[in-house]
Coordinates of C-alpha atoms in Angstrom, one line a residue:
M1 CA 108.0 178.9 118.9
D2 CA 109.4 180.2 122.1
T3 CA 110.9 183.4 120.5
D4 CA 110.3 187.1 120.8
P5 CA 109.0 188.2 117.3
R6 CA 110.7 191.6 117.6
A7 CA 114.1 190.0 118.3
T8 CA 113.7 187.5 115.5
G9 CA 112.5 190.2 113.2
A10 CA 115.6 192.3 114.0
R11 CA 117.8 189.3 113.1
L12 CA 115.9 188.7 109.8
R13 CA 116.5 192.4 108.9
A14 CA 120.2 192.1 109.9
A15 CA 120.6 189.0 107.7
R16 CA 118.9 190.7 104.7
E17 CA 120.9 193.8 105.0
A18 CA 124.1 191.8 105.4
A19 CA 123.2 190.0 102.1
G20 CA 122.9 193.5 100.4
L21 CA 119.2 193.0 99.6
S22 CA 116.3 195.5 99.9
L23 CA 112.9 194.4 101.0
A24 CA 111.7 194.6 97.4
A25 CA 114.7 192.6 96.1
L26 CA 114.1 189.9 98.7
A27 CA 110.4 189.8 98.0
A28 CA 111.2 189.1 94.3
R29 CA 113.1 185.9 95.4
I30 CA 110.8 184.4 97.9
P31 CA 107.0 183.8 98.1
Y32 CA 106.1 186.8 100.3
C33 CA 105.3 190.3 99.4
K34 CA 107.3 193.4 100.5
A35 CA 104.7 194.5 103.0
A36 CA 104.5 191.1 104.7
L37 CA 108.3 191.0 105.0
G38 CA 108.2 194.4 106.6
H39 CA 105.7 193.2 109.2
Y40 CA 107.9 190.2 110.0
E41 CA 111.0 192.3 110.3
T42 CA 109.4 194.8 112.7
G43 CA 107.8 192.0 114.7
T44 CA 104.2 193.1 114.2
R45 CA 103.7 189.6 112.8
T46 CA 105.4 186.6 114.2
P47 CA 107.8 185.1 111.6
T48 CA 106.8 181.5 110.8
A49 CA 109.2 178.6 110.4
E50 CA 108.9 178.8 106.6
V51 CA 109.6 182.6 106.7
I52 CA 112.8 182.0 108.7
A53 CA 113.8 179.1 106.5
W54 CA 113.4 181.3 103.3
Y55 CA 115.6 184.0 104.9
D56 CA 118.2 181.3 105.8
Q57 CA 118.2 180.1 102.2
V58 CA 118.6 183.4 100.5
C59 CA 120.5 185.5 103.1
G60 CA 122.2 183.0 105.4
P61 CA 121.2 182.0 108.9
A62 CA 119.0 184.7 110.5
A63 CA 118.0 183.3 113.8
D64 CA 120.0 182.3 116.8
P65 CA 121.5 178.8 116.7
V66 CA 118.7 177.2 118.9
T67 CA 115.8 178.7 116.9
S68 CA 117.5 177.8 113.6
A69 CA 118.0 174.2 114.8
A70 CA 114.4 173.9 116.0
V71 CA 113.0 175.4 112.8
L72 CA 115.1 173.1 110.7
G73 CA 114.1 170.0 112.6
R74 CA 110.4 171.0 112.6
N75 CA 110.4 171.6 108.8
D76 CA 112.2 168.3 108.2
V77 CA 109.4 166.5 110.1
D78 CA 106.8 168.3 108.1
R79 CA 107.0 166.4 104.8
R80 CA 105.3 169.3 102.9
S81 CA 108.2 171.6 103.7
F82 CA 110.1 173.0 100.8
L83 CA 113.3 172.1 102.7
R84 CA 112.9 168.5 101.7
R85 CA 113.3 169.7 98.1
A86 CA 115.9 172.3 98.8
A87 CA 118.9 172.4 96.5
Y88 CA 122.5 172.6 97.5
S89 CA 123.6 176.3 97.7
A90 CA 127.2 177.4 97.3
A91 CA 126.2 180.8 98.7
L92 CA 124.9 179.2 101.9
S93 CA 128.2 177.3 102.4
A94 CA 130.0 180.6 101.9
T95 CA 128.3 182.0 105.0
A96 CA 130.1 179.4 107.1
L97 CA 133.3 181.3 106.5
A98 CA 132.1 184.3 108.5
S99 CA 131.0 184.3 112.1
L100 CA 127.5 185.4 112.9
P101 CA 127.1 189.1 113.9
E102 CA 127.1 189.5 117.6
A103 CA 123.4 190.5 117.5
A104 CA 122.5 187.1 116.2
R105 CA 124.3 185.2 118.9
L106 CA 122.2 183.2 121.3
A107 CA 121.1 185.1 124.4
T108 CA 120.8 182.9 127.5
V109 CA 117.1 182.4 128.2
G110 CA 116.3 181.8 131.8
E111 CA 113.6 179.3 132.8
S112 CA 112.8 177.6 136.1
R113 CA 114.5 174.3 135.1
H114 CA 118.2 173.9 135.8
V115 CA 120.1 171.7 133.3
G116 CA 123.1 169.7 134.6
M117 CA 125.5 167.2 133.1
A118 CA 123.0 164.3 133.6
E119 CA 120.7 165.9 131.0
V120 CA 123.7 166.5 128.6
Q121 CA 124.7 162.8 129.0
A122 CA 121.1 161.8 128.2
V123 CA 121.3 163.7 124.9
H124 CA 124.6 161.9 124.2
G125 CA 123.1 158.6 124.9
V126 CA 120.2 159.1 122.5
T127 CA 122.5 160.5 119.8
D128 CA 124.8 157.5 120.2
A129 CA 121.9 155.1 119.8
F130 CA 120.7 156.9 116.6
H131 CA 124.3 156.9 115.3
R132 CA 124.6 153.1 115.8
L133 CA 121.3 152.6 114.0
D134 CA 122.4 154.8 111.2
E135 CA 125.7 153.0 110.7
V136 CA 124.0 149.6 110.5
R137 CA 120.7 150.4 108.7
G138 CA 121.5 153.6 106.8
G139 CA 120.3 157.2 106.7
G140 CA 116.7 156.4 106.0
A141 CA 116.3 154.6 109.4
G142 CA 115.1 156.9 112.1
R143 CA 115.6 160.2 110.2
T144 CA 112.4 161.8 111.2
A145 CA 112.9 160.7 114.9
V146 CA 116.3 162.5 114.9
A147 CA 114.7 165.7 113.5
E148 CA 111.9 165.5 116.0
F149 CA 114.3 165.1 118.9
L150 CA 116.4 168.0 117.8
S151 CA 113.5 170.4 117.3
T152 CA 111.7 169.5 120.6
D153 CA 113.6 168.1 123.5
V154 CA 117.1 169.4 122.6
A155 CA 115.8 172.8 121.6
A156 CA 113.9 173.1 124.9
L157 CA 117.0 172.0 126.9
L158 CA 119.2 174.7 125.2
R159 CA 116.7 177.3 126.3
S160 CA 116.9 176.3 129.9
E161 CA 119.1 177.6 132.7
F162 CA 122.4 175.8 133.0
A163 CA 124.0 174.8 136.3
T164 CA 127.5 176.0 135.2
A165 CA 129.2 177.5 132.1
E166 CA 130.7 174.1 131.4
V167 CA 127.3 172.4 131.3
R168 CA 126.1 175.1 128.9
S169 CA 129.2 174.4 126.7
Q170 CA 128.7 170.7 126.7
A171 CA 124.9 171.0 126.0
F172 CA 125.5 173.1 122.9
G173 CA 128.2 170.6 121.9
A174 CA 125.8 167.7 122.3
A175 CA 123.2 169.6 120.1
A176 CA 125.9 170.2 117.5
E177 CA 126.6 166.4 117.4
L178 CA 123.0 165.7 116.9
A179 CA 122.6 168.3 114.1
Y180 CA 125.7 166.9 112.4
L181 CA 124.1 163.4 112.5
A182 CA 120.9 164.7 111.1
G183 CA 122.9 166.3 108.3
F184 CA 124.7 163.1 107.5
K185 CA 121.4 161.1 107.6
A186 CA 119.9 163.6 105.1
H187 CA 123.0 163.2 102.9
D188 CA 122.8 159.4 103.0
A189 CA 119.2 159.6 102.1
G190 CA 120.0 161.8 99.0
A191 CA 118.7 165.1 100.4
D192 CA 121.9 167.1 100.1
G193 CA 120.3 170.6 100.3
L194 CA 118.7 169.6 103.6
A195 CA 122.0 168.1 104.8
Q196 CA 123.8 171.3 104.1
R197 CA 121.4 173.2 106.3
Y198 CA 121.8 170.7 109.1
Y199 CA 125.6 171.0 108.8
M200 CA 125.3 174.8 109.0
S201 CA 123.2 174.4 112.1
A202 CA 125.8 172.1 113.6
L203 CA 128.5 174.7 112.9
R204 CA 126.6 177.5 114.7
L205 CA 125.8 175.3 117.7
A206 CA 129.5 174.2 117.8
E207 CA 130.6 177.8 117.7
E208 CA 128.2 178.6 120.5
S209 CA 129.6 175.7 122.6
G210 CA 133.1 177.1 122.5
I211 CA 134.5 173.5 122.6
P212 CA 138.0 173.7 120.9
G213 CA 137.9 172.3 117.4
H214 CA 134.3 171.2 117.3
D215 CA 133.3 174.0 114.8
A216 CA 136.2 172.9 112.6
W217 CA 134.5 169.4 112.2
A218 CA 131.4 171.0 110.8
L219 CA 133.4 173.3 108.4
R220 CA 135.3 170.2 107.2
I221 CA 132.1 168.4 106.2
L222 CA 130.8 171.5 104.4
G223 CA 134.0 171.6 102.3
L224 CA 133.8 167.9 101.5
Q225 CA 130.1 168.1 100.6
G226 CA 130.9 170.7 98.0
A227 CA 133.6 168.4 96.6
D228 CA 131.2 165.4 96.6
L229 CA 128.5 167.4 94.7
E230 CA 131.0 169.1 92.3
Q231 CA 130.1 172.4 93.8
R232 CA 133.7 173.3 94.5
R233 CA 133.6 177.1 94.5
H234 CA 134.2 177.3 98.3
S235 CA 135.4 173.8 99.1
V236 CA 139.1 174.7 99.5
N237 CA 138.4 177.8 101.6
L238 CA 136.1 175.8 103.9
A239 CA 138.6 173.0 104.3
E240 CA 141.5 175.5 104.9
N241 CA 139.4 177.3 107.6
A242 CA 138.6 174.0 109.2
L243 CA 142.2 173.1 109.4
L244 CA 143.1 176.5 110.8
R245 CA 140.4 176.2 113.5
A246 CA 141.5 172.6 114.4
D247 CA 145.2 173.5 114.6
G248 CA 146.5 173.1 118.1
Q249 CA 143.0 172.1 119.3
V250 CA 143.1 168.4 118.5
S251 CA 145.7 165.6 118.5
G252 CA 147.9 164.8 115.6
V253 CA 145.9 161.9 114.3
A254 CA 142.7 163.9 114.6
S255 CA 144.3 166.8 112.8
A256 CA 145.1 164.4 109.9
L257 CA 141.4 164.2 109.2
F258 CA 141.4 167.9 108.4
V259 CA 144.6 167.6 106.4
V260 CA 143.2 164.9 104.1
A261 CA 140.0 166.8 103.7
L262 CA 141.9 169.8 102.4
A263 CA 144.0 167.6 100.1
R264 CA 140.8 166.1 98.6
C265 CA 139.3 169.5 98.1
H266 CA 142.4 170.6 96.2
A267 CA 142.4 167.4 94.2
E268 CA 138.7 167.7 93.3
S269 CA 139.2 171.3 92.3
G270 CA 141.9 170.4 89.8
D271 CA 145.0 171.3 91.8
A272 CA 146.9 168.0 91.8
A273 CA 150.2 169.4 92.8
Q274 CA 148.9 171.1 95.9
A275 CA 146.8 168.0 96.8
R276 CA 150.0 165.9 96.8
V277 CA 151.8 168.5 98.9
V278 CA 149.1 168.4 101.5
L279 CA 148.7 164.6 101.4
R280 CA 152.4 164.2 102.5
R281 CA 151.5 165.9 105.8
A282 CA 149.0 163.1 106.6
E283 CA 151.3 160.1 105.7
P284 CA 152.5 159.6 109.3
Y285 CA 148.9 158.9 110.3
M286 CA 148.0 156.2 107.7
D287 CA 149.4 153.4 109.9
T288 CA 146.8 151.1 111.4
G289 CA 149.0 150.9 114.6
T290 CA 148.7 154.7 115.3
V291 CA 147.6 155.5 118.8
L292 CA 144.1 157.1 118.4
E293 CA 143.0 160.2 120.4
F294 CA 139.7 161.5 119.2
P295 CA 137.2 163.8 121.0
R296 CA 133.7 162.2 121.2
W297 CA 132.3 164.3 118.4
M298 CA 134.8 162.7 116.1
A299 CA 135.2 159.2 117.6
G300 CA 131.8 157.9 116.5
W301 CA 132.6 158.6 112.9
T302 CA 136.1 157.2 112.8
P303 CA 136.9 155.1 115.8
T304 CA 139.9 153.5 114.0
G305 CA 141.1 156.6 112.1
A306 CA 139.9 154.9 108.8
I307 CA 138.7 158.2 107.4
V308 CA 142.3 159.3 106.9
P309 CA 143.2 156.7 104.3
H310 CA 139.7 156.7 102.9
Q311 CA 139.7 160.4 102.1
A312 CA 143.3 160.2 100.9
A313 CA 142.2 157.4 98.5
K314 CA 139.5 159.8 97.1
A315 CA 142.1 162.5 96.6
F316 CA 144.5 160.1 94.8
E317 CA 141.7 158.9 92.6
A318 CA 140.8 162.5 91.8
V319 CA 144.3 163.2 90.6
G320 CA 144.4 160.0 88.6
D321 CA 146.8 158.0 90.7
L322 CA 144.9 154.7 90.7
V323 CA 147.7 152.7 92.3
A324 CA 147.9 154.9 95.4
A325 CA 144.1 155.2 95.4
E326 CA 143.7 151.4 95.5
Q327 CA 146.2 151.0 98.3
H328 CA 144.5 153.6 100.5
Y329 CA 141.0 152.3 99.7
A330 CA 142.1 148.8 100.7
L331 CA 143.7 150.1 103.9
A332 CA 140.6 151.9 104.9
A333 CA 138.4 148.9 104.1
S334 CA 140.6 146.8 106.4
M335 CA 140.2 149.4 109.2
W336 CA 136.4 149.8 109.1
N337 CA 134.7 147.4 111.5
P338 CA 131.8 145.7 109.6
S339 CA 130.0 145.0 112.8
T340 CA 129.7 148.6 113.9
H341 CA 130.2 150.5 110.6
A342 CA 128.5 148.1 108.1
R343 CA 127.6 150.8 105.6
V344 CA 130.9 152.6 105.2
H345 CA 132.8 149.3 105.3
A346 CA 130.7 147.9 102.4
I347 CA 131.0 151.1 100.4
T348 CA 134.8 151.2 100.9
C349 CA 135.1 147.6 99.8
A350 CA 133.0 148.5 96.7
E351 CA 135.2 151.5 96.0
T352 CA 138.3 149.4 96.3
A353 CA 136.8 146.9 93.8
L354 CA 135.9 149.6 91.3
I355 CA 139.5 150.9 91.3
R356 CA 140.9 147.3 90.9
W357 CA 138.5 146.7 88.0
R358 CA 139.7 149.9 86.3
M359 CA 143.3 148.6 86.8
G360 CA 142.5 145.3 85.2
D361 CA 142.5 143.2 88.4
E362 CA 139.1 141.5 87.9
A363 CA 139.8 138.7 90.4
G364 CA 140.9 141.1 93.1
A365 CA 137.8 143.3 92.5
T366 CA 135.4 140.4 92.7
E367 CA 137.1 139.0 95.8
I368 CA 136.6 142.1 97.9
V369 CA 133.1 143.2 96.7
R370 CA 131.2 139.9 96.6
P371 CA 131.1 139.5 100.5
V372 CA 129.6 143.0 101.0
L373 CA 126.9 142.8 98.3
A374 CA 124.2 141.7 100.7
T375 CA 125.0 144.6 103.1
L376 CA 124.9 147.1 100.2
A377 CA 121.5 145.8 99.2
A378 CA 120.1 145.8 102.8
V379 CA 121.1 149.3 104.0
D380 CA 118.6 152.1 103.5
S381 CA 120.9 154.5 101.8
D382 CA 121.1 156.4 98.5
R383 CA 124.9 156.0 98.6
T384 CA 124.8 152.2 98.8
R385 CA 122.2 152.0 96.0
A386 CA 124.4 154.3 93.9
V387 CA 127.5 152.2 94.5
L388 CA 125.6 149.0 93.8
E389 CA 124.5 150.4 90.5
E390 CA 128.1 151.4 89.7
V391 CA 129.3 147.9 90.5
G392 CA 126.7 146.4 88.3
E393 CA 127.5 148.7 85.4
G394 CA 131.3 148.3 85.8
F395 CA 131.5 144.6 86.4
G396 CA 128.5 143.4 84.4
H397 CA 125.7 141.9 86.4
S398 CA 127.5 138.6 86.8
V399 CA 129.0 139.6 90.1
I400 CA 125.7 140.8 91.7

């Protein structure tokens, strides 16, 4: 890797000390002896991708955002990497609540090549193409290609000289979008530990970009991931911090995405009263006729604002209000475009059907789920397979 081993070693040591671990204590938790770790931290040996990844897992991110993203993508391409089997870590999510030490911030690396907006737009174009593929075919399609692109071309671009400060900001923002997509693809493929690490990488790249609100988007997904996996220790704090960072930085309808995320985290954590209080703040943005104003790093994920009622539905379901949950799931299903967002449209229709089934509306459940069964079966996604299984178990196999 294109990194000074002494500088990387210093960051490894800073991460270990920040985690309150001695060399001996760290050596007892990872597959390297105390002496080897000492060599890596002093820079007498070059830290490998696996060494940095172990430090990231135990101590929190140790390298600068570019190196971390490159290492993560490279390990993901390497199918032997332990990262493919990495477990979700509540402690790792907690590190998202604190900014990196100044010593670990990315230092501009000068090279002969100057990067302009044309290169940034090229990254956007490739990311958008991968995103379209992901929405139609699922997280298993093109996952390795996304990781390879992040760890090679995009990492090299971020180490180049930038024509202006604005170009630099947009380049890091583009990299954050790609890392976020890589995280979502890993989540959709059932690799949530790996997804968490990509989301952390997206957060650090977004922080480095300085684009208002972009870092909040990554914090939001970290909070929701904990809620999804029933690892809720930090979910509310992550969602609250996301809303704070987004406040005043994004439009009203965009801010509603952060509000419903916080409501859902409260609901999943057992605080139904607070969830309902927060949900009331998002009510004005549930209307399908609301004028939409999303920055590009949001727009691809929710061009119609459907995430607002979709996450509200999950919050209502978590607090046991099935009537409100069914109404919001059905609204979200009507807002997702099945041509551009086939997977999430099909999943939302299935979620609506499952709620209707629990409420005794068998005809309504069958009516909304039957048309999307072929999509659920065709998309390469652990989530679609899981919801298909749930439909089969709930309805009996007659509907499938």
